[in-house]
Amino acid sequence: MRTLREGSRGPAVQLLQLALGRAGIAPLRTDGIFGPATRAATAAFQQHMGLRPDGVAGALTHRELTPWYTGYLTHRVQRGDSFAALARRYGSSIAALRTANPALAPESLPIGAELTVPLPFAVVPTAIDWFSELAGFCVQGLAARYPFLRAGVIGRSVMGKPLWSLRMGQGENRVLYNAEHHANEWITAPLLLAFAEELAQSAAEGGALMGTAAAEILDYASLALVPAVNPDGMDLVTGELAEGRSFEQARRIAARYPRFSFPGGWKANIRGVDLNLQYPAGWEQARENKAALGIVSPAPAEFVGAAPLEEPESRALSRFTCAFDPSLTLSLHTQGEVIYWKFLDYEVPGAEQIAALFADLSGYAAEETPYASGFAGYKDWFIQDYLRPGFTLELGRGVNPLPVSDFDAIYARTRGILILGALVT
């Protein structure tokens, strides 16, 4: 986390404001503007933690706030500790402590052992703008709260940021969901992680989703989630990356293509390559199609790059897909409320029927991909190389980036697809 002080702005400030509220310091408006109220709350937190109360959130303050960024803290067992006492102390629950610490016997906690304490709020925030570090906090927080989830890093972005993955379940039906290929479609990242949290919590509590026990879903399926394929671009669009060499390079690229707003119209990775035009499935045709539109160099959107899988983000997802060997994939995008299920004339058994089921659940239309945008996408490559069902979900309507206020409505319509996707093949 960057140092935040009065005058700072952006999604990191929103997360700081949220965390200070979670920590019980002060209820703050999560407006992303570090003003006097945020400075006072930061100073109060620092004083409570024994830090110098200067009201500036630097490295030490962020370290102490990490439990309220990730949703859990680590406690070293002392004499007299019990799950019941710790639940009262931290506002947690005995059930949550049991889930997070399956190897510990609650009736005889070993002195000096470290245990994970889930804190009393959802890990995944869905009412603030997102940035790449927040995706990491959420993945790590979910894996800590629910040890049957496995966090990983499948690669690095152009700027060296981790491309996080989250795996859950142990069944034979292997499905891979990815989100945020496009920077200004960042709302798909919290959507995918909110689904992971709902499924994990339901499994831990013995609940059900759409009439199917969550534990049965995880017995039947193995899910791999890659929530933020384009972390650098996310930070550019949401304002977390607003200065420095990479920002200036992106601004120069955007200046050559004024038809795209900046930074809101930015879809590409930080080098100006559209990651969902990077896959070896008619890539040459995609290059020809985009050149006809005048996109022949790095751009905020629609530039295919110099070669397929040239960019580290698309290359990492391709390699992860090959290693995971899924039977079905879902790629989450925004705009149009439509489900694309086909690539050229490839006939994938059952794909059209699955798309119809998804459409019935969501109210989205199931359609074939328009020719002009039907090449070099992740879904296209997966269908071509695996001849298995691959789908692009275009969620929501409006102007990208969709506002976070749309989250609940989008999630309500997409949730059933994410559940059924784990069960249909």
XYZ file of C-alpha atoms in Angstrom:
425
model
C 0.000 0.000 0.000
C 1.272 3.448 -0.852
C 1.622 6.099 1.816
C -1.649 7.971 2.255
C -1.999 11.416 3.778
C -4.367 14.355 3.734
C -5.018 15.214 0.093
C -4.537 11.624 -1.153
C -7.294 10.185 -3.325
C -8.262 6.922 -4.897
C -9.389 3.389 -4.065
C -6.567 2.828 -1.557
C -8.047 5.702 0.458
C -11.463 4.039 0.199
C -9.999 0.824 1.584
C -8.273 2.745 4.407
C -11.571 4.418 5.288
C -13.358 1.072 5.209
C -10.685 -0.572 7.371
C -10.781 2.178 10.001
C -14.512 1.640 10.251
C -14.080 -2.122 10.445
C -11.563 -1.630 13.258
C -14.134 0.329 15.236
C -12.236 3.624 15.112
C -14.776 5.769 13.290
C -17.518 5.289 10.708
C -16.136 7.083 7.667
C -17.645 7.809 4.295
C -15.696 5.694 1.816
C -15.392 8.482 -0.726
C -11.703 7.984 -1.522
C -10.795 11.511 -0.380
C -8.325 11.719 2.512
C -9.698 14.710 4.397
C -9.612 15.884 8.018
C -11.982 13.153 9.256
C -9.833 10.407 7.732
C -6.687 12.010 9.142
C -8.237 12.154 12.623
C -9.385 8.522 12.430
C -5.956 7.425 11.214
C -4.293 9.257 14.110
C -6.724 7.677 16.575
C -5.917 4.215 15.228
C -2.186 4.924 15.417
C -2.480 6.052 19.021
C -4.473 2.927 19.884
C -1.747 0.751 18.336
C 1.135 2.591 19.984
C 2.313 4.304 16.814
C 3.150 7.964 16.382
C -0.262 9.589 15.771
C 0.703 11.752 12.802
C -2.407 10.911 10.763
C -0.306 9.630 7.851
C -0.916 6.023 6.777
C 2.558 4.728 5.973
C 4.079 1.255 6.055
C 3.742 0.707 9.824
C 0.128 1.869 9.877
C -0.782 -0.311 6.911
C 0.875 -3.289 8.614
C -1.242 -2.779 11.722
C -4.361 -2.340 9.575
C -3.736 -5.520 7.561
C -6.238 -7.610 9.568
C -8.956 -5.129 8.582
C -7.813 -5.277 4.948
C -7.774 -9.107 4.817
C -10.493 -10.068 7.286
C -8.397 -12.085 9.707
C -5.625 -11.797 12.248
C -3.145 -14.232 13.745
C -3.270 -14.854 17.500
C -0.645 -16.658 19.559
C -2.342 -18.896 22.122
C -1.863 -17.925 25.761
C -2.838 -19.702 28.952
C -6.592 -19.566 29.464
C -7.420 -19.011 25.789
C -10.361 -20.891 24.298
C -12.353 -20.550 21.122
C -15.238 -19.112 23.124
C -13.007 -16.502 24.804
C -11.331 -15.542 21.542
C -14.692 -15.271 19.768
C -15.865 -12.827 22.446
C -12.605 -10.857 22.366
C -12.480 -10.365 18.598
C -16.178 -10.433 17.727
C -15.722 -13.711 15.849
C -17.602 -16.970 16.331
C -16.649 -20.417 17.565
C -17.775 -21.908 14.242
C -15.587 -19.513 12.251
C -12.599 -20.300 14.486
C -13.142 -24.037 14.028
C -13.295 -23.644 10.256
C -10.147 -21.531 10.103
C -8.161 -23.820 12.427
C -9.141 -27.401 11.575
C -5.934 -28.885 13.012
C -6.467 -27.466 16.515
C -8.535 -29.132 19.209
C -10.693 -26.373 20.754
C -10.685 -28.018 24.170
C -6.888 -28.093 24.460
C -5.261 -25.225 22.560
C -1.470 -25.591 22.756
C 0.236 -22.628 24.408
C 2.273 -20.654 21.871
C 0.450 -22.032 18.834
C -0.645 -19.542 16.188
C -4.250 -19.616 15.158
C -6.281 -17.675 12.616
C -9.057 -15.451 13.907
C -11.697 -14.469 11.325
C -12.995 -10.969 11.962
C -16.730 -10.112 11.958
C -17.217 -8.799 8.434
C -17.164 -10.148 4.893
C -13.694 -10.372 3.370
C -14.695 -9.090 -0.068
C -15.832 -5.442 -0.133
C -18.387 -4.781 -2.852
C -19.202 -1.112 -2.293
C -15.818 0.505 -3.008
C -13.679 0.828 -6.115
C -11.013 -1.824 -6.526
C -7.272 -1.934 -7.103
C -4.761 -4.736 -7.516
C -3.589 -4.956 -3.902
C -7.165 -5.334 -2.735
C -7.533 -8.426 -4.933
C -4.506 -9.899 -3.161
C -5.859 -9.041 0.287
C -9.123 -10.800 -0.552
C -7.563 -13.939 -2.009
C -5.271 -14.305 0.984
C -8.037 -13.501 3.435
C -10.402 -16.073 1.972
C -7.709 -18.771 1.976
C -6.937 -18.008 5.640
C -10.579 -18.116 6.747
C -11.337 -21.220 4.709
C -8.264 -23.494 4.587
C -9.963 -25.735 2.036
C -9.342 -22.867 -0.429
C -5.881 -22.605 -1.953
C -4.367 -19.282 -2.967
C -1.688 -19.061 -5.639
C 0.053 -16.806 -8.112
C -0.021 -17.893 -11.755
C 2.309 -15.207 -13.076
C 3.147 -11.515 -13.004
C 1.889 -8.485 -14.889
C 3.998 -6.099 -16.950
C 4.604 -4.088 -13.776
C 5.376 -7.202 -11.739
C 2.070 -7.414 -9.877
C 0.882 -10.923 -8.946
C -1.841 -12.605 -10.952
C -3.728 -14.302 -8.146
C -5.611 -17.574 -8.352
C -7.958 -19.228 -5.896
C -8.786 -22.915 -6.065
C -11.551 -24.732 -4.270
C -13.146 -28.160 -4.405
C -11.765 -31.604 -5.142
C -14.167 -33.021 -7.686
C -13.480 -34.374 -11.160
C -15.466 -31.632 -12.928
C -12.768 -29.022 -13.474
C -13.965 -25.494 -14.261
C -11.994 -22.278 -14.650
C -13.482 -18.817 -14.191
C -11.521 -15.698 -15.072
C -12.326 -12.005 -14.787
C -11.015 -8.552 -15.665
C -9.160 -9.211 -18.912
C -10.206 -5.627 -19.612
C -9.126 -2.881 -17.244
C -12.350 -0.890 -17.255
C -14.331 -4.051 -16.533
C -12.762 -4.311 -13.073
C -16.140 -4.820 -11.370
C -15.940 -8.465 -12.487
C -13.047 -9.087 -10.043
C -15.001 -8.508 -6.812
C -17.926 -10.336 -8.393
C -15.884 -13.499 -8.827
C -14.373 -13.261 -5.337
C -17.735 -12.518 -3.724
C -18.972 -15.750 -5.288
C -15.975 -17.617 -3.868
C -16.734 -16.217 -0.419
C -20.421 -17.125 -0.609
C -19.643 -20.676 -1.733
C -16.919 -21.188 0.886
C -18.998 -19.779 3.729
C -21.991 -21.866 2.727
C -19.843 -25.017 2.590
C -18.381 -24.275 6.025
C -21.829 -23.687 7.524
C -23.513 -26.666 5.871
C -25.626 -24.462 3.618
C -26.886 -24.803 0.063
C -26.804 -22.731 -3.121
C -29.742 -23.033 -5.525
C -30.913 -26.144 -3.710
C -27.567 -27.957 -3.867
C -25.471 -28.378 -0.741
C -22.347 -26.246 -1.088
C -20.241 -29.145 0.192
C -21.637 -31.316 -2.606
C -20.663 -28.684 -5.184
C -17.100 -28.773 -3.892
C -17.119 -32.578 -3.900
C -18.317 -32.646 -7.502
C -16.217 -29.838 -8.945
C -12.737 -28.393 -8.778
C -12.918 -24.644 -9.360
C -10.021 -22.419 -10.355
C -10.660 -18.674 -10.203
C -8.394 -15.988 -11.681
C -10.113 -12.795 -10.549
C -7.876 -10.051 -11.959
C -6.094 -10.881 -15.208
C -5.131 -7.235 -15.784
C -4.037 -5.707 -12.442
C -1.986 -2.857 -13.925
C -4.893 -1.732 -16.075
C -7.294 -1.954 -13.137
C -5.085 0.405 -11.141
C -4.924 2.841 -14.055
C -8.694 2.960 -14.532
C -9.636 3.254 -10.866
C -7.015 5.920 -10.159
C -4.645 3.928 -7.981
C -1.988 4.377 -10.678
C -2.067 8.124 -11.302
C 1.574 9.110 -11.653
C 4.979 7.743 -12.596
C 6.546 6.363 -15.736
C 3.909 3.725 -16.485
C 1.101 6.233 -16.062
C 2.799 8.744 -18.347
C 3.414 6.057 -20.963
C -0.267 5.122 -20.872
C -1.282 8.764 -21.179
C 0.922 9.158 -24.267
C -0.635 6.054 -25.815
C -4.120 7.393 -25.112
C -3.256 10.746 -26.685
C -2.751 8.960 -30.033
C -6.278 7.545 -29.865
C -8.496 10.366 -28.570
C -11.648 8.419 -29.399
C -11.072 6.562 -26.097
C -11.584 8.479 -22.872
C -8.695 8.381 -20.437
C -8.444 6.585 -18.154
C -12.048 5.358 -18.118
C -11.944 4.026 -21.678
C -8.788 1.991 -21.079
C -9.252 -1.761 -21.630
C -5.699 -2.833 -22.420
C -2.797 -3.829 -20.216
C -0.395 -1.077 -19.237
C 1.545 -1.465 -22.526
C -1.560 -0.809 -24.584
C -2.253 -4.408 -25.656
C -5.796 -5.751 -25.393
C -5.319 -8.977 -23.444
C -8.478 -10.557 -24.819
C -7.065 -10.248 -28.344
C -3.884 -12.103 -27.455
C -4.844 -15.738 -27.918
C -3.856 -17.908 -30.896
C -7.324 -18.391 -32.351
C -7.617 -16.398 -35.542
C -5.195 -13.804 -34.194
C -4.171 -12.738 -37.693
C -7.815 -12.131 -38.580
C -8.254 -10.079 -35.415
C -5.225 -7.999 -36.377
C -6.744 -7.389 -39.802
C -10.135 -6.486 -38.313
C -8.635 -3.996 -35.863
C -6.312 -2.479 -38.458
C -9.382 -1.742 -40.562
C -10.585 0.329 -37.599
C -7.288 2.192 -37.468
C -5.864 0.349 -34.427
C -2.310 -0.462 -35.539
C -0.205 0.397 -32.491
C -0.489 0.241 -28.693
C -3.868 1.718 -27.782
C -6.275 1.988 -24.862
C -8.250 -0.864 -26.462
C -8.382 -3.195 -29.478
C -4.649 -3.509 -30.228
C -3.753 -7.179 -30.677
C -0.033 -6.827 -29.936
C 2.918 -7.963 -32.015
C 2.210 -11.683 -31.629
C -0.155 -14.056 -29.812
C 0.580 -14.620 -26.115
C 3.232 -11.922 -26.215
C 2.019 -10.240 -23.033
C 2.831 -11.794 -19.645
C -0.762 -11.698 -18.418
C -2.311 -13.601 -21.341
C 0.650 -15.976 -21.436
C 0.247 -16.761 -17.726
C -3.469 -17.490 -18.056
C -2.863 -19.679 -21.091
C -0.253 -21.723 -19.236
C -2.443 -22.024 -16.171
C -5.346 -23.181 -18.312
C -3.212 -25.844 -19.968
C -1.963 -27.093 -16.609
C -5.423 -27.109 -15.014
C -7.089 -28.736 -18.043
C -10.652 -27.509 -17.406
C -13.786 -29.045 -18.821
C -15.511 -25.635 -18.969
C -14.465 -21.998 -18.755
C -16.295 -18.748 -18.028
C -14.782 -15.363 -18.845
C -16.427 -12.407 -17.107
C -16.674 -9.117 -19.013
C -19.127 -6.206 -18.912
C -21.567 -4.614 -21.338
C -24.609 -6.045 -23.027
C -26.168 -8.710 -20.771
C -25.322 -11.419 -23.272
C -23.711 -14.861 -23.229
C -21.397 -15.794 -26.103
C -20.875 -19.513 -26.475
C -19.494 -20.229 -29.960
C -16.331 -19.709 -32.010
C -16.596 -19.935 -35.803
C -17.951 -23.313 -36.842
C -16.536 -25.359 -33.969
C -19.239 -27.669 -32.722
C -18.791 -28.170 -28.975
C -21.080 -30.868 -27.594
C -23.616 -29.424 -25.181
C -22.388 -25.826 -25.385
C -25.537 -24.352 -26.903
C -27.719 -26.162 -24.375
C -25.605 -24.931 -21.471
C -25.773 -21.393 -22.817
C -29.568 -21.688 -22.902
C -29.587 -22.798 -19.264
C -27.379 -19.855 -18.325
C -29.728 -17.532 -20.200
C -32.769 -18.894 -18.384
C -31.086 -18.354 -15.017
C -29.870 -14.843 -15.687
C -32.245 -13.314 -18.195
C -29.256 -12.633 -20.464
C -29.434 -13.456 -24.165
C -27.429 -16.413 -25.485
C -25.902 -15.375 -28.806
C -23.189 -16.275 -31.275
C -20.202 -13.944 -31.222
C -20.304 -11.163 -33.855
C -17.741 -11.737 -36.593
C -15.948 -8.431 -36.023
C -15.128 -9.310 -32.419
C -14.978 -13.071 -32.762
C -11.262 -13.776 -32.926
C -8.237 -14.083 -30.624
C -10.231 -14.072 -27.381
C -9.650 -16.431 -24.485
C -12.999 -18.138 -25.081
C -12.172 -18.560 -28.782
C -8.812 -20.146 -28.037
C -10.263 -22.500 -25.423
C -13.011 -23.718 -27.757
C -10.575 -24.141 -30.657
C -7.880 -26.008 -28.728
C -10.010 -28.032 -26.318
C -13.356 -28.381 -28.105
C -15.030 -27.948 -24.731
C -17.621 -25.401 -23.568
C -16.201 -21.915 -23.160
C -18.339 -18.851 -22.518
C -17.924 -15.100 -22.424
C -20.395 -13.409 -20.084
C -21.057 -9.748 -20.835
C -22.543 -8.476 -17.589
C -24.523 -5.315 -16.988
C -25.329 -2.327 -19.157
C -24.185 1.259 -19.284
C -20.791 2.819 -19.831
C -17.608 1.095 -18.698
C -16.387 1.192 -16.060
C -19.741 0.323 -14.546
C -20.269 1.983 -11.158
C -19.877 -0.136 -8.059
C -23.479 0.763 -7.221
C -24.446 -1.725 -9.980
C -22.698 -4.572 -8.188
C -25.613 -6.094 -6.291
C -27.897 -6.227 -9.319
C -25.176 -7.744 -11.517
C -24.250 -10.306 -8.889
C -27.862 -11.363 -8.412
C -28.180 -12.141 -12.127
C -24.769 -13.809 -12.498
C -24.710 -15.926 -9.333
C -26.762 -18.758 -10.815
C -24.446 -19.070 -13.810
C -21.422 -19.367 -11.531
C -23.128 -22.072 -9.501
C -24.446 -24.019 -12.488
C -21.129 -23.745 -14.310
C -19.577 -25.977 -11.669
C -22.273 -28.635 -12.098
C -23.271 -28.929 -15.747
C -20.424 -30.867 -17.415
